[in-house]
Amino acid sequence: MIAKWKIFRRPIKATPKNMENIVKTAICLHNYLRLNDSIHYAPSGFADLETKFGELIPGDWRKIALKEKESNKEVSTVTKYLNRMEKHGNTNSTVKIIVNAMTANPTKLWEKLYVHQKKVQKKLNALDFTAVKPRIKDHTRFVLISDTHNKTKQLDLPEGDVLIHAGDFSNVGKVEEIDHFNEFLNQHKNKYKHIIVISGNHELSFDPITFAKNSTNMYKTNLIGSTEIKKRLKNCTYIEDEALYINGFKIYGSPWQPEFGGWAYNLERGEKCLEKWNMIPDDTDILITHGPPLGYGDCCSSGLRAGCAELLSSIQLRKKPKLHVFGHIHEAYGVWTDGTTTFVNASICDLQYKPSHLPIIVDLKTPIVQHN
C-alpha cells in the first residue's frame, strides 16, 4: 500500500481516531481497486510472489519505495543547502561545504535550488558593462574576456588597469596557437598595468594528462611537458590554482571544471571538483575559473545546466568574492549578481565560435588597506 498511497510515506498529523479512519479508508480503496482494476492498479509482478518452494520473488512495488527513498534523500540535501543559505546569508562564516547528493544532475538540482536563488539572483544588462564609461576615482578597472579561441584579430579591447582572460584562448593548445595568443597580448599590453590569464578545457597542452595523450601528434617534439609550453606566455601572468595580489585585491585563478567531453582540466563532479574549490582562499576578492557555477551563466543551448554545484555553494557559503569571472558556456554570456558577488560569463565567442560578444568592464573600489 505504501507504494501506491503517498500519504503513508511520511508522518501524518492526525488524531488517533482520524488516523484509524484514514487507514481503514485506504484499505477499503486498496482492496476495491485490486479487485476491479488490477490491470492498472496492481499489474502482474507488482506485488511480492511466493513460489510453492517458499521462495519470495520481490515485486515491483519495492522499486517504487526505493526510488521514493532516494528522492527524499535528494530533497533533504537541497533543503539543508537552502537552510544554510538562509542562516549564513551574506556573513563571512566559515562553513564546511559538502557534496550535494544531486550534483550529477545539475539541471534537476538547479530547479530545486532556484526556489531560494530566485530571491537573490538578478540578471544584469550586459550592455551596461560593455560601454566605456568615465573612470571612477579610487576604483580599479577590470576588463574581462574568455573563450577567444584564436578569434582575436578583430577584438577591440578597451583600456583598463587589469585584463583578465578566463581560459580557452586556443582551440586545442597547439604551439602556434599559444604563440598567436602571446602576440595578441603583446599588442595590447600597453593598455594595462596587469594581464592575468588562466587556461580552459581547450588548452590540451597545458594539462599534463591531456598533453601526454596528444603530444605525439599535436605538439612539437622539442617541447618536453606542459610546463615548457606554458612558459611561452611571456606577456601575461599565468596562474593555475594560485593567488596573487593586485591593487590590494586578492585574485585566485583555477582552470578546472566538471567533465565536459574529455577535454583538459576535466574532473568528475562532486568530491573531485570540491577538492579544487577548497583550495580557494576564503579572503579571495576576485575569483577566476574557466567553468561557471551552477545556475549563473551556465545554461547551454539545449536548456541543460553545465555549472558546478559545489563551486556555487563554495562561493555563496564560504568565499563570497566581489567578482567571479568565467566562460566555457559561450551561449550563456552575461552578468548576474546574488547581492554579494557579481558573476560574469565573459565568453567572446558565441555558440558558432564567432567573436560576437564584447569585453565586460567592471570597476571595483580599490581597497584602502593593501595586502602584504
CSV table of C-alpha atoms in Angstrom, one decimal:
chain,number,residue,atom,x,y,z
A,1,MET,CA,0.0,0.0,0.0
A,2,ILE,CA,2.9,2.4,0.7
A,3,ALA,CA,4.0,2.2,-2.9
A,4,LYS,CA,0.5,3.4,-4.0
A,5,TRP,CA,-0.6,5.7,-1.2
A,6,LYS,CA,1.9,8.5,-0.7
A,7,ILE,CA,0.2,9.6,2.5
A,8,PHE,CA,1.8,6.7,4.3
A,9,ARG,CA,5.4,7.6,3.2
A,10,ARG,CA,5.7,10.4,5.7
A,11,PRO,CA,4.5,11.2,9.3
A,12,ILE,CA,0.8,12.1,9.4
A,13,LYS,CA,-0.5,14.8,11.7
A,14,ALA,CA,-3.9,13.5,12.9
A,15,THR,CA,-5.7,12.4,16.0
A,16,PRO,CA,-5.7,8.7,16.7
A,17,LYS,CA,-9.4,8.4,15.7
A,18,ASN,CA,-8.8,10.2,12.4
A,19,MET,CA,-5.7,8.1,11.8
A,20,GLU,CA,-7.7,5.0,12.2
A,21,ASN,CA,-10.3,6.2,9.7
A,22,ILE,CA,-7.6,7.1,7.2
A,23,VAL,CA,-6.0,3.6,7.4
A,24,LYS,CA,-9.4,1.9,7.1
A,25,THR,CA,-10.4,4.0,4.1
A,26,ALA,CA,-7.2,3.3,2.4
A,27,ILE,CA,-7.5,-0.4,2.9
A,28,CYS,CA,-11.0,-0.4,1.5
A,29,LEU,CA,-10.0,1.5,-1.6
A,30,HIS,CA,-6.9,-0.7,-1.9
A,31,ASN,CA,-8.9,-3.9,-1.9
A,32,TYR,CA,-11.6,-2.4,-4.2
A,33,LEU,CA,-9.0,-1.3,-6.8
A,34,ARG,CA,-7.2,-4.7,-6.7
A,35,LEU,CA,-10.5,-6.5,-7.4
A,36,ASN,CA,-11.9,-4.1,-10.0
A,37,ASP,CA,-8.9,-2.5,-11.7
A,38,SER,CA,-5.9,-4.8,-11.1
A,39,ILE,CA,-4.5,-4.2,-14.6
A,40,HIS,CA,-3.8,-0.6,-13.8
A,41,TYR,CA,-3.6,-0.6,-10.0
A,42,ALA,CA,-1.7,-3.7,-9.3
A,43,PRO,CA,-0.5,-5.4,-12.6
A,44,SER,CA,1.2,-8.7,-12.7
A,45,GLY,CA,4.6,-8.6,-10.9
A,46,PHE,CA,3.7,-5.6,-8.8
A,47,ALA,CA,3.2,-7.5,-5.5
A,48,ASP,CA,5.6,-10.0,-4.0
A,49,LEU,CA,5.1,-13.6,-5.1
A,50,GLU,CA,5.8,-16.7,-3.0
A,51,THR,CA,6.6,-19.9,-5.1
A,52,LYS,CA,5.5,-23.3,-4.0
A,53,PHE,CA,9.0,-23.9,-2.8
A,54,GLY,CA,8.7,-21.0,-0.4
A,55,GLU,CA,10.9,-18.7,-2.4
A,56,LEU,CA,10.0,-15.0,-2.3
A,57,ILE,CA,10.1,-13.1,-5.6
A,58,PRO,CA,10.2,-9.3,-4.9
A,59,GLY,CA,7.5,-7.3,-6.6
A,60,ASP,CA,7.9,-4.0,-8.5
A,61,TRP,CA,6.4,-2.1,-5.5
A,62,ARG,CA,9.8,-2.3,-3.8
A,63,LYS,CA,11.5,-0.4,-6.7
A,64,ILE,CA,8.9,2.4,-6.2
A,65,ALA,CA,9.6,2.5,-2.5
A,66,LEU,CA,13.4,2.6,-3.1
A,67,LYS,CA,13.0,5.4,-5.6
A,68,GLU,CA,10.9,7.4,-3.2
A,69,LYS,CA,13.6,7.0,-0.5
A,70,GLU,CA,16.3,8.3,-2.8
A,71,SER,CA,14.1,11.2,-3.9
A,72,ASN,CA,13.5,12.1,-0.2
A,73,LYS,CA,17.3,12.0,0.4
A,74,GLU,CA,17.9,14.4,-2.5
A,75,VAL,CA,15.2,16.8,-1.3
A,76,SER,CA,16.7,16.6,2.2
A,77,THR,CA,20.1,17.6,0.8
A,78,VAL,CA,18.7,20.5,-1.1
A,79,THR,CA,16.7,21.6,1.9
A,80,LYS,CA,19.9,21.6,4.1
A,81,TYR,CA,21.6,23.8,1.4
A,82,LEU,CA,18.8,26.3,1.3
A,83,ASN,CA,18.6,26.4,5.1
A,84,ARG,CA,22.3,27.2,5.3
A,85,MET,CA,21.9,29.9,2.7
A,86,GLU,CA,19.2,31.5,4.9
A,87,LYS,CA,21.2,31.1,8.1
A,88,HIS,CA,24.6,32.4,6.8
A,89,GLY,CA,23.2,35.0,4.4
A,90,ASN,CA,25.9,37.5,3.5
A,91,THR,CA,28.1,36.9,6.5
A,92,ASN,CA,31.6,35.7,6.2
A,93,SER,CA,31.1,32.5,8.2
A,94,THR,CA,33.4,29.6,7.5
A,95,VAL,CA,31.3,26.5,6.9
A,96,LYS,CA,32.2,23.1,5.6
A,97,ILE,CA,31.0,22.5,2.0
A,98,ILE,CA,29.5,19.1,1.3
A,99,VAL,CA,28.9,17.3,-2.0
A,100,ASN,CA,25.3,17.6,-3.0
A,101,ALA,CA,23.5,14.3,-3.5
A,102,MET,CA,22.1,15.6,-6.8
A,103,THR,CA,25.4,17.0,-8.1
A,104,ALA,CA,25.5,14.6,-11.0
A,105,ASN,CA,22.3,16.1,-12.4
A,106,PRO,CA,22.9,19.9,-12.3
A,107,THR,CA,19.8,20.7,-14.3
A,108,LYS,CA,17.4,18.9,-11.9
A,109,LEU,CA,19.3,20.3,-8.9
A,110,TRP,CA,19.0,23.9,-10.1
A,111,GLU,CA,15.3,23.5,-10.4
A,112,LYS,CA,15.2,22.8,-6.7
A,113,LEU,CA,17.8,25.4,-5.7
A,114,TYR,CA,16.1,28.1,-7.7
A,115,VAL,CA,13.3,28.2,-5.1
A,116,HIS,CA,15.8,30.2,-2.9
A,117,GLN,CA,18.1,31.5,-5.6
A,118,LYS,CA,15.3,33.4,-7.3
A,119,LYS,CA,15.1,35.6,-4.2
A,120,VAL,CA,18.7,36.8,-4.6
A,121,GLN,CA,19.7,36.1,-8.3
A,122,LYS,CA,19.4,39.0,-10.7
A,123,LYS,CA,20.5,39.1,-14.3
A,124,LEU,CA,22.0,42.4,-15.2
A,125,ASN,CA,22.1,44.1,-18.6
A,126,ALA,CA,25.4,43.1,-20.2
A,127,LEU,CA,25.3,46.3,-22.3
A,128,ASP,CA,25.8,48.3,-19.2
A,129,PHE,CA,29.1,46.6,-18.7
A,130,THR,CA,30.4,46.9,-22.3
A,131,ALA,CA,30.2,50.6,-22.8
A,132,VAL,CA,33.4,52.5,-21.9
A,133,LYS,CA,32.4,55.0,-19.2
A,134,PRO,CA,34.4,57.7,-17.4
A,135,ARG,CA,36.8,56.4,-14.8
A,136,ILE,CA,35.8,56.5,-11.2
A,137,LYS,CA,38.2,57.8,-8.6
A,138,ASP,CA,39.8,55.3,-6.3
A,139,HIS,CA,38.5,52.4,-8.4
A,140,THR,CA,40.3,49.7,-10.4
A,141,ARG,CA,39.1,48.9,-13.9
A,142,PHE,CA,38.9,45.3,-14.9
A,143,VAL,CA,38.5,44.2,-18.5
A,144,LEU,CA,37.1,40.7,-18.7
A,145,ILE,CA,37.3,38.3,-21.6
A,146,SER,CA,37.2,34.5,-22.1
A,147,ASP,CA,36.9,31.9,-24.8
A,148,THR,CA,38.5,33.8,-27.6
A,149,HIS,CA,39.6,30.6,-29.4
A,150,ASN,CA,42.2,32.3,-31.7
A,151,LYS,CA,39.5,34.8,-32.9
A,152,THR,CA,41.3,37.9,-31.7
A,153,LYS,CA,42.0,39.7,-35.0
A,154,GLN,CA,39.0,42.0,-34.8
A,155,LEU,CA,38.7,42.0,-31.0
A,156,ASP,CA,38.8,45.6,-29.8
A,157,LEU,CA,39.9,45.7,-26.2
A,158,PRO,CA,39.1,48.8,-24.1
A,159,GLU,CA,41.8,50.3,-21.8
A,160,GLY,CA,41.8,49.4,-18.1
A,161,ASP,CA,44.0,48.6,-15.2
A,162,VAL,CA,43.7,44.8,-15.3
A,163,LEU,CA,42.9,42.5,-18.2
A,164,ILE,CA,41.6,39.1,-17.2
A,165,HIS,CA,41.3,36.1,-19.6
A,166,ALA,CA,39.4,33.1,-18.1
A,167,GLY,CA,40.7,30.5,-20.5
A,168,ASP,CA,40.1,28.9,-23.9
A,169,PHE,CA,42.3,31.3,-25.8
A,170,SER,CA,43.2,28.4,-28.2
A,171,ASN,CA,41.3,25.6,-29.9
A,172,VAL,CA,43.4,22.7,-28.9
A,173,GLY,CA,46.5,24.2,-27.3
A,174,LYS,CA,48.9,23.9,-30.3
A,175,VAL,CA,52.2,25.7,-30.0
A,176,GLU,CA,51.3,28.1,-32.9
A,177,GLU,CA,48.0,28.9,-31.1
A,178,ILE,CA,49.8,29.7,-27.9
A,179,ASP,CA,52.3,31.9,-29.8
A,180,HIS,CA,49.4,33.6,-31.6
A,181,PHE,CA,47.7,34.5,-28.3
A,182,ASN,CA,51.0,35.7,-26.8
A,183,GLU,CA,51.5,38.1,-29.7
A,184,PHE,CA,47.9,39.3,-29.2
A,185,LEU,CA,48.7,40.1,-25.6
A,186,ASN,CA,51.9,41.9,-26.7
A,187,GLN,CA,49.9,44.2,-28.9
A,188,HIS,CA,47.6,45.2,-26.1
A,189,LYS,CA,49.9,45.1,-23.0
A,190,ASN,CA,50.4,48.9,-23.0
A,191,LYS,CA,46.7,49.3,-22.2
A,192,TYR,CA,47.0,47.6,-18.9
A,193,LYS,CA,49.2,47.5,-15.8
A,194,HIS,CA,48.5,43.8,-15.4
A,195,ILE,CA,47.3,40.9,-17.6
A,196,ILE,CA,46.1,37.7,-15.9
A,197,VAL,CA,45.4,34.5,-17.7
A,198,ILE,CA,44.2,31.1,-16.8
A,199,SER,CA,43.7,28.1,-19.1
A,200,GLY,CA,40.5,26.3,-20.1
A,201,ASN,CA,39.4,22.9,-21.3
A,202,HIS,CA,40.7,23.7,-24.8
A,203,GLU,CA,44.2,24.2,-23.7
A,204,LEU,CA,45.0,20.5,-24.0
A,205,SER,CA,48.8,21.1,-23.9
A,206,PHE,CA,48.6,22.9,-20.5
A,207,ASP,CA,47.1,19.9,-18.7
A,208,PRO,CA,49.7,17.2,-18.2
A,209,ILE,CA,47.2,14.5,-18.6
A,210,THR,CA,45.8,15.6,-22.0
A,211,PHE,CA,49.3,16.7,-23.0
A,212,ALA,CA,50.5,13.2,-22.7
A,213,LYS,CA,47.6,11.8,-24.7
A,214,ASN,CA,48.1,14.3,-27.6
A,215,SER,CA,51.8,15.2,-27.5
A,216,THR,CA,52.9,12.8,-30.3
A,217,ASN,CA,50.6,14.1,-33.0
A,218,MET,CA,49.8,17.6,-31.8
A,219,TYR,CA,52.8,19.3,-30.3
A,220,LYS,CA,56.4,19.9,-31.4
A,221,THR,CA,58.7,17.2,-30.2
A,222,ASN,CA,61.3,19.6,-28.9
A,223,LEU,CA,59.0,20.7,-26.2
A,224,ILE,CA,59.0,18.4,-23.2
A,225,GLY,CA,56.0,18.6,-21.0
A,226,SER,CA,53.2,21.1,-20.5
A,227,THR,CA,55.3,23.3,-18.2
A,228,GLU,CA,57.5,24.3,-21.1
A,229,ILE,CA,54.5,25.2,-23.3
A,230,LYS,CA,53.1,27.4,-20.5
A,231,LYS,CA,56.4,29.4,-20.5
A,232,ARG,CA,55.6,30.6,-24.0
A,233,LEU,CA,53.1,33.0,-22.5
A,234,LYS,CA,55.5,35.8,-21.8
A,235,ASN,CA,53.2,38.8,-21.9
A,236,CYS,CA,50.9,38.0,-19.0
A,237,THR,CA,50.9,36.5,-15.6
A,238,TYR,CA,49.6,32.9,-15.9
A,239,ILE,CA,48.1,31.4,-12.7
A,240,GLU,CA,46.8,27.9,-12.0
A,241,ASP,CA,45.4,27.1,-8.6
A,242,GLU,CA,47.2,30.0,-7.1
A,243,ALA,CA,46.6,33.6,-5.9
A,244,LEU,CA,48.2,37.0,-6.4
A,245,TYR,CA,47.7,40.5,-5.2
A,246,ILE,CA,47.0,43.4,-7.5
A,247,ASN,CA,46.0,46.9,-6.2
A,248,GLY,CA,45.0,45.3,-2.9
A,249,PHE,CA,42.7,42.7,-4.5
A,250,LYS,CA,43.4,39.1,-3.8
A,251,ILE,CA,42.9,37.3,-7.1
A,252,TYR,CA,42.7,33.5,-7.4
A,253,GLY,CA,42.6,31.5,-10.7
A,254,SER,CA,41.7,27.9,-11.4
A,255,PRO,CA,41.1,26.1,-14.8
A,256,TRP,CA,39.1,23.1,-13.5
A,257,GLN,CA,35.6,22.3,-14.5
A,258,PRO,CA,33.2,19.2,-14.3
A,259,GLU,CA,33.7,16.6,-17.0
A,260,PHE,CA,32.9,18.1,-20.4
A,261,GLY,CA,33.7,15.8,-23.3
A,262,GLY,CA,37.1,14.6,-22.1
A,263,TRP,CA,38.9,17.9,-22.6
A,264,ALA,CA,41.6,19.4,-20.4
A,265,TYR,CA,41.2,20.1,-16.7
A,266,ASN,CA,38.1,17.9,-16.5
A,267,LEU,CA,37.1,16.4,-13.2
A,268,GLU,CA,34.4,14.1,-12.0
A,269,ARG,CA,31.5,16.1,-10.5
A,270,GLY,CA,31.3,16.1,-6.7
A,271,GLU,CA,34.3,15.4,-4.5
A,272,LYS,CA,37.0,15.8,-7.1
A,273,CYS,CA,35.7,19.3,-8.0
A,274,LEU,CA,35.2,20.2,-4.4
A,275,GLU,CA,38.8,19.4,-3.6
A,276,LYS,CA,39.9,22.1,-6.0
A,277,TRP,CA,37.4,24.7,-4.7
A,278,ASN,CA,38.5,24.0,-1.2
A,279,MET,CA,41.9,25.4,-2.3
A,280,ILE,CA,40.4,28.8,-2.9
A,281,PRO,CA,41.3,31.2,0.0
A,282,ASP,CA,38.4,32.4,1.9
A,283,ASP,CA,39.6,36.0,1.6
A,284,THR,CA,39.6,35.9,-2.2
A,285,ASP,CA,38.3,39.2,-3.7
A,286,ILE,CA,38.2,38.1,-7.4
A,287,LEU,CA,37.8,34.5,-8.4
A,288,ILE,CA,38.7,33.4,-11.9
A,289,THR,CA,37.6,29.9,-13.1
A,290,HIS,CA,37.1,28.6,-16.5
A,291,GLY,CA,33.8,26.8,-15.7
A,292,PRO,CA,30.7,28.5,-14.3
A,293,PRO,CA,29.0,27.8,-11.0
A,294,LEU,CA,25.6,26.2,-11.2
A,295,GLY,CA,22.8,28.5,-12.2
A,296,TYR,CA,24.9,31.5,-13.2
A,297,GLY,CA,26.0,31.8,-16.8
A,298,ASP,CA,25.9,28.0,-17.3
A,299,CYS,CA,22.7,27.4,-19.4
A,300,CYS,CA,23.5,25.5,-22.6
A,301,SER,CA,21.5,26.0,-25.8
A,302,SER,CA,19.8,22.6,-25.1
A,303,GLY,CA,18.5,24.1,-21.8
A,304,LEU,CA,20.7,21.8,-19.7
A,305,ARG,CA,22.9,23.3,-16.9
A,306,ALA,CA,26.6,22.7,-17.1
A,307,GLY,CA,27.7,24.6,-13.9
A,308,CYS,CA,29.2,23.1,-10.8
A,309,ALA,CA,27.0,22.8,-7.7
A,310,GLU,CA,30.0,22.7,-5.3
A,311,LEU,CA,31.5,25.8,-6.9
A,312,LEU,CA,28.3,27.7,-6.3
A,313,SER,CA,28.0,26.6,-2.7
A,314,SER,CA,31.7,27.3,-2.1
A,315,ILE,CA,31.2,30.9,-3.4
A,316,GLN,CA,27.9,31.7,-1.6
A,317,LEU,CA,28.6,29.9,1.7
A,318,ARG,CA,32.3,30.4,2.1
A,319,LYS,CA,34.3,32.5,-0.3
A,320,LYS,CA,31.9,35.4,-1.1
A,321,PRO,CA,34.2,37.1,-3.6
A,322,LYS,CA,33.3,40.5,-5.0
A,323,LEU,CA,33.7,39.3,-8.6
A,324,HIS,CA,33.6,35.8,-10.2
A,325,VAL,CA,34.9,35.7,-13.8
A,326,PHE,CA,34.5,32.6,-16.0
A,327,GLY,CA,33.5,31.5,-19.5
A,328,HIS,CA,33.2,28.0,-21.0
A,329,ILE,CA,29.5,28.1,-22.0
A,330,HIS,CA,29.6,30.5,-24.9
A,331,GLU,CA,25.8,31.0,-25.3
A,332,ALA,CA,25.4,31.9,-21.6
A,333,TYR,CA,27.4,35.2,-21.9
A,334,GLY,CA,26.2,37.8,-19.5
A,335,VAL,CA,26.3,39.3,-16.0
A,336,TRP,CA,24.5,38.3,-12.8
A,337,THR,CA,24.5,39.1,-9.1
A,338,ASP,CA,23.3,37.4,-6.0
A,339,GLY,CA,23.6,40.6,-4.0
A,340,THR,CA,27.2,39.8,-2.8
A,341,THR,CA,29.1,38.5,-5.8
A,342,THR,CA,29.0,39.8,-9.4
A,343,PHE,CA,29.1,36.7,-11.8
A,344,VAL,CA,30.5,37.3,-15.3
A,345,ASN,CA,30.4,34.9,-18.2
A,346,ALA,CA,32.9,36.8,-20.4
A,347,SER,CA,32.9,34.4,-23.4
A,348,ILE,CA,33.8,36.4,-26.5
A,349,CYS,CA,32.9,33.6,-28.9
A,350,ASP,CA,29.3,32.6,-29.4
A,351,LEU,CA,27.9,29.0,-29.9
A,352,GLN,CA,29.2,29.1,-33.5
A,353,TYR,CA,32.6,30.2,-32.4
A,354,LYS,CA,32.2,33.6,-33.9
A,355,PRO,CA,33.6,36.5,-31.8
A,356,SER,CA,30.2,38.2,-31.4
A,357,HIS,CA,30.4,39.3,-27.7
A,358,LEU,CA,32.1,42.3,-26.3
A,359,PRO,CA,34.5,42.5,-23.4
A,360,ILE,CA,33.0,43.2,-20.0
A,361,ILE,CA,34.2,46.1,-18.0
A,362,VAL,CA,33.9,46.1,-14.2
A,363,ASP,CA,35.1,48.9,-11.9
A,364,LEU,CA,35.7,47.9,-8.3
A,365,LYS,CA,36.6,50.2,-5.4
A,366,THR,CA,40.3,49.8,-4.7
A,367,PRO,CA,40.8,48.5,-1.1
A,368,ILE,CA,42.2,51.1,1.2
A,369,VAL,CA,44.3,48.6,3.2
A,370,GLN,CA,46.8,46.9,0.9
A,371,HIS,CA,47.5,43.2,1.3
A,372,ASN,CA,51.1,42.3,2.2
